[in-house]
Amino acid sequence: MIDLIKAEFYQLKIRRSSKVWLLMAILMSVAMVLLPYFLGANFDSQMMIPSFIIVSTYADFATAMAPYLLLGLTITAFNNDNKHRTIVNSASVGYSRPSLYFSKSMVALVFALVFLLISFLSFAITLQIFYPTDFQLLFDRIVMDNFLAYLPIWLAYLSLYIAVLFVSDGAMPMIVLMTSLVMMPMILSLGSLATTIIRNIRPYVLTELRPTSNVSLFGVENAGNLLAILYILSFTFIGMTLFKRKEIK
């Protein structure tokens, strides 16, 4: 498995797409500071956008966009492995399917964490230059209150994406998945107006899950993170089971 992980990291290192994603992390984060700075430069100092608004905007934007950015990062980690049959060929020459599954999962997770780290550091450094802010407050507001709080939910999304990518042989399943994720909040919102069943189920759906979600599970109140962990285990089990049964031709 160590050799598989090394090979995956090497592929990410030499791929242009992974470098583009990391560059995007820098540009998007820097733009979150530069845009209000240059727009605010046309007004007097009392009308300048304070740093805490920029920090809150960045935290909310990163949180809202994370599931979609994570999908792109995961697809990048898989690259054209399904198209070129790299995964099934590795299985055919003796690598166990669990080792293939978890090595790819681990590398995709590390790539996502690196993207998140670069994004935060780019934002923090740029903010300190244009809007000097106490770093501890910045760290607490973004990393502690948002990133770490949402980490179990983001891992649930990651496990879902990996499960689909391991068993799909084309782009259509991911297109359907992406469309479903985008449409699900609207469908649940409309469904909640029509029936109490959907209204009761809605807080438990992945797309509706938040760290502060008022859901109870097995007698535990405010069990948003516990539910996210169950999603992770379920998607991983389903993905692994389907991948083990996938026929190698």
XYZ file of C-alpha atoms in Angstrom:
249
model
C 0.000 0.000 0.000
C 2.934 2.334 0.677
C 4.072 1.926 -2.927
C 0.574 2.743 -4.154
C 0.454 5.909 -2.039
C 3.868 6.998 -3.294
C 2.778 6.402 -6.878
C -0.410 8.443 -6.343
C 1.508 11.358 -4.850
C 3.985 11.234 -7.710
C 1.161 11.452 -10.238
C -0.347 14.441 -8.428
C 3.070 16.072 -8.343
C 3.604 15.886 -12.095
C 0.030 16.624 -13.207
C -0.658 20.104 -14.488
C -4.260 19.954 -13.244
C -3.207 19.639 -9.597
C -0.966 22.704 -9.937
C -3.851 24.620 -11.511
C -6.061 23.798 -8.525
C -3.427 25.008 -6.065
C -2.989 28.197 -8.085
C -6.762 28.677 -7.968
C -6.650 28.336 -4.186
C -4.171 31.211 -4.030
C -5.949 33.448 -6.542
C -9.418 32.989 -5.060
C -8.183 33.657 -1.534
C -6.153 36.721 -2.494
C -9.078 38.090 -4.513
C -11.302 37.927 -1.410
C -9.063 40.617 0.118
C -7.966 42.644 -2.902
C -11.439 43.113 -4.345
C -12.926 44.937 -1.316
C -9.650 46.795 -0.778
C -9.564 48.357 -4.241
C -13.325 48.950 -4.275
C -13.111 50.582 -0.875
C -10.178 52.749 -1.941
C -12.653 55.040 -3.705
C -14.361 55.903 -0.396
C -13.240 57.649 2.776
C -11.728 55.670 5.623
C -14.998 55.458 7.550
C -16.599 53.574 4.688
C -13.780 51.073 4.227
C -14.882 47.469 4.611
C -13.561 46.263 7.999
C -11.473 43.150 8.186
C -14.008 41.158 10.219
C -16.527 41.415 7.360
C -13.928 40.120 4.908
C -13.057 37.266 7.267
C -16.722 36.324 7.674
C -17.284 36.521 3.919
C -14.294 34.284 3.238
C -15.393 31.753 5.864
C -18.955 31.643 4.526
C -17.775 31.421 0.907
C -15.286 28.630 1.638
C -17.915 26.706 3.598
C -20.559 27.028 0.881
C -18.210 26.154 -1.988
C -16.318 23.342 -0.252
C -18.540 20.445 -1.476
C -18.163 21.559 -5.110
C -14.450 22.361 -4.870
C -13.950 19.019 -3.152
C -15.624 17.276 -6.073
C -13.199 18.900 -8.516
C -10.217 18.036 -6.341
C -11.318 14.408 -6.048
C -11.805 14.089 -9.805
C -8.309 15.541 -10.249
C -6.904 12.948 -7.857
C -8.492 10.204 -9.975
C -7.522 11.944 -13.238
C -8.203 9.482 -16.107
C -7.681 6.342 -14.033
C -11.078 4.931 -14.972
C -10.750 5.886 -18.632
C -7.280 4.385 -18.896
C -8.228 1.447 -16.643
C -5.321 2.152 -14.307
C -7.246 1.034 -11.226
C -8.572 -2.233 -12.646
C -5.193 -3.006 -14.196
C -3.525 -2.510 -10.803
C -6.048 -4.905 -9.287
C -5.406 -7.460 -12.033
C -1.672 -7.601 -11.326
C -2.082 -8.437 -7.658
C -2.767 -5.283 -5.649
C -5.644 -5.857 -3.273
C -8.752 -3.837 -3.858
C -8.894 -2.470 -0.285
C -5.329 -1.173 -0.648
C -6.227 0.467 -3.963
C -9.356 2.003 -2.462
C -7.779 3.401 0.686
C -4.558 4.576 -0.956
C -6.554 6.617 -3.460
C -8.819 7.892 -0.670
C -5.867 8.938 1.461
C -4.168 10.798 -1.371
C -7.402 12.568 -2.347
C -7.859 13.639 1.283
C -4.294 14.942 1.571
C -4.664 16.848 -1.690
C -7.866 18.463 -0.401
C -6.209 19.406 2.907
C -3.240 20.937 1.077
C -5.663 22.957 -1.052
C -7.447 24.129 2.109
C -4.166 25.025 3.847
C -2.845 27.003 0.885
C -6.163 28.802 0.575
C -6.182 29.818 4.239
C -2.539 30.885 4.306
C -2.936 32.920 1.116
C -5.963 34.670 2.573
C -4.351 35.236 5.986
C -1.114 36.676 4.586
C -2.916 38.958 2.143
C -5.304 40.133 4.854
C -2.404 40.967 7.157
C -0.848 43.098 4.430
C -3.943 45.139 3.536
C -6.075 44.820 6.699
C -3.791 44.000 9.678
C -5.753 41.619 11.895
C -4.984 39.656 15.028
C -3.952 36.239 13.694
C -5.410 34.355 16.653
C -8.833 35.835 16.008
C -8.443 35.049 12.318
C -7.463 31.460 13.075
C -10.307 30.953 15.542
C -12.967 32.413 13.239
C -11.973 30.504 10.095
C -10.161 27.341 11.145
C -11.764 26.535 14.483
C -15.308 27.805 13.931
C -15.662 26.789 10.285
C -13.078 24.440 8.837
C -12.742 22.044 11.767
C -16.459 22.225 12.525
C -17.353 21.260 8.953
C -14.565 18.689 8.520
C -16.731 15.595 9.257
C -19.351 16.802 6.758
C -16.712 17.481 4.117
C -15.254 14.017 4.710
C -18.731 12.594 4.119
C -18.840 14.334 0.729
C -15.332 13.052 -0.033
C -16.278 9.463 0.775
C -19.349 9.795 -1.480
C -17.315 11.126 -4.403
C -14.677 8.422 -4.030
C -17.313 5.672 -3.891
C -18.882 6.889 -7.141
C -15.550 7.394 -8.914
C -14.352 3.909 -8.035
C -17.343 2.173 -9.601
C -18.088 4.507 -12.539
C -16.536 4.088 -15.972
C -17.591 7.406 -17.451
C -18.486 10.992 -16.710
C -22.256 10.492 -16.578
C -22.479 9.216 -12.958
C -20.557 12.254 -11.716
C -22.726 14.594 -13.772
C -25.839 13.020 -12.272
C -24.335 13.261 -8.785
C -23.378 16.913 -9.224
C -26.823 17.773 -10.572
C -28.459 15.950 -7.666
C -26.384 17.852 -5.102
C -27.277 21.182 -6.672
C -30.978 20.366 -6.990
C -31.445 18.590 -3.667
C -31.878 21.704 -1.451
C -34.619 23.036 -3.737
C -36.331 19.638 -3.936
C -36.273 19.242 -0.157
C -37.497 22.792 0.353
C -40.468 22.264 -1.935
C -41.112 18.789 -0.568
C -41.162 20.111 2.989
C -44.074 22.324 2.058
C -46.022 19.366 0.707
C -45.508 16.652 3.318
C -44.372 16.314 6.917
C -42.368 13.180 6.072
C -39.895 15.125 3.923
C -39.933 17.944 6.479
C -38.815 15.489 9.170
C -36.240 13.767 6.961
C -34.764 16.967 5.541
C -32.333 17.801 8.427
C -30.762 14.354 8.069
C -29.942 14.655 4.349
C -26.249 15.258 3.624
C -26.812 18.452 1.641
C -28.727 19.931 4.594
C -26.299 18.805 7.277
C -24.537 21.492 9.317
C -22.415 21.312 12.495
C -25.242 23.107 14.287
C -28.011 20.978 12.761
C -30.751 20.256 15.264
C -30.872 16.513 14.690
C -31.093 13.702 17.197
C -29.609 10.272 16.618
C -29.743 7.248 18.932
C -30.865 9.544 21.746
C -28.030 12.008 21.154
C -29.096 15.617 20.602
C -27.289 17.943 18.157
C -25.754 14.883 16.530
C -24.700 16.540 13.268
C -21.103 15.304 13.476
C -22.206 11.825 14.525
C -24.503 11.661 11.502
C -21.656 12.836 9.271
C -19.464 10.008 10.584
C -22.234 7.511 9.783
C -22.349 8.919 6.255
C -18.573 8.450 5.939
C -18.742 4.833 7.103
C -21.774 4.067 4.929
C -20.358 5.561 1.717
C -17.011 3.885 2.324
C -18.655 0.515 2.908
C -20.864 0.846 -0.170
C -17.996 2.026 -2.351
C -15.680 -0.713 -1.156
C -18.335 -3.404 -1.586
C -19.200 -2.338 -5.131
C -15.524 -2.007 -6.074
C -14.790 -5.507 -4.792
C -17.592 -6.849 -6.983
C -16.555 -4.833 -10.017
C -15.621 -7.153 -12.855
C -12.155 -6.816 -14.338
C -12.211 -7.460 -18.077
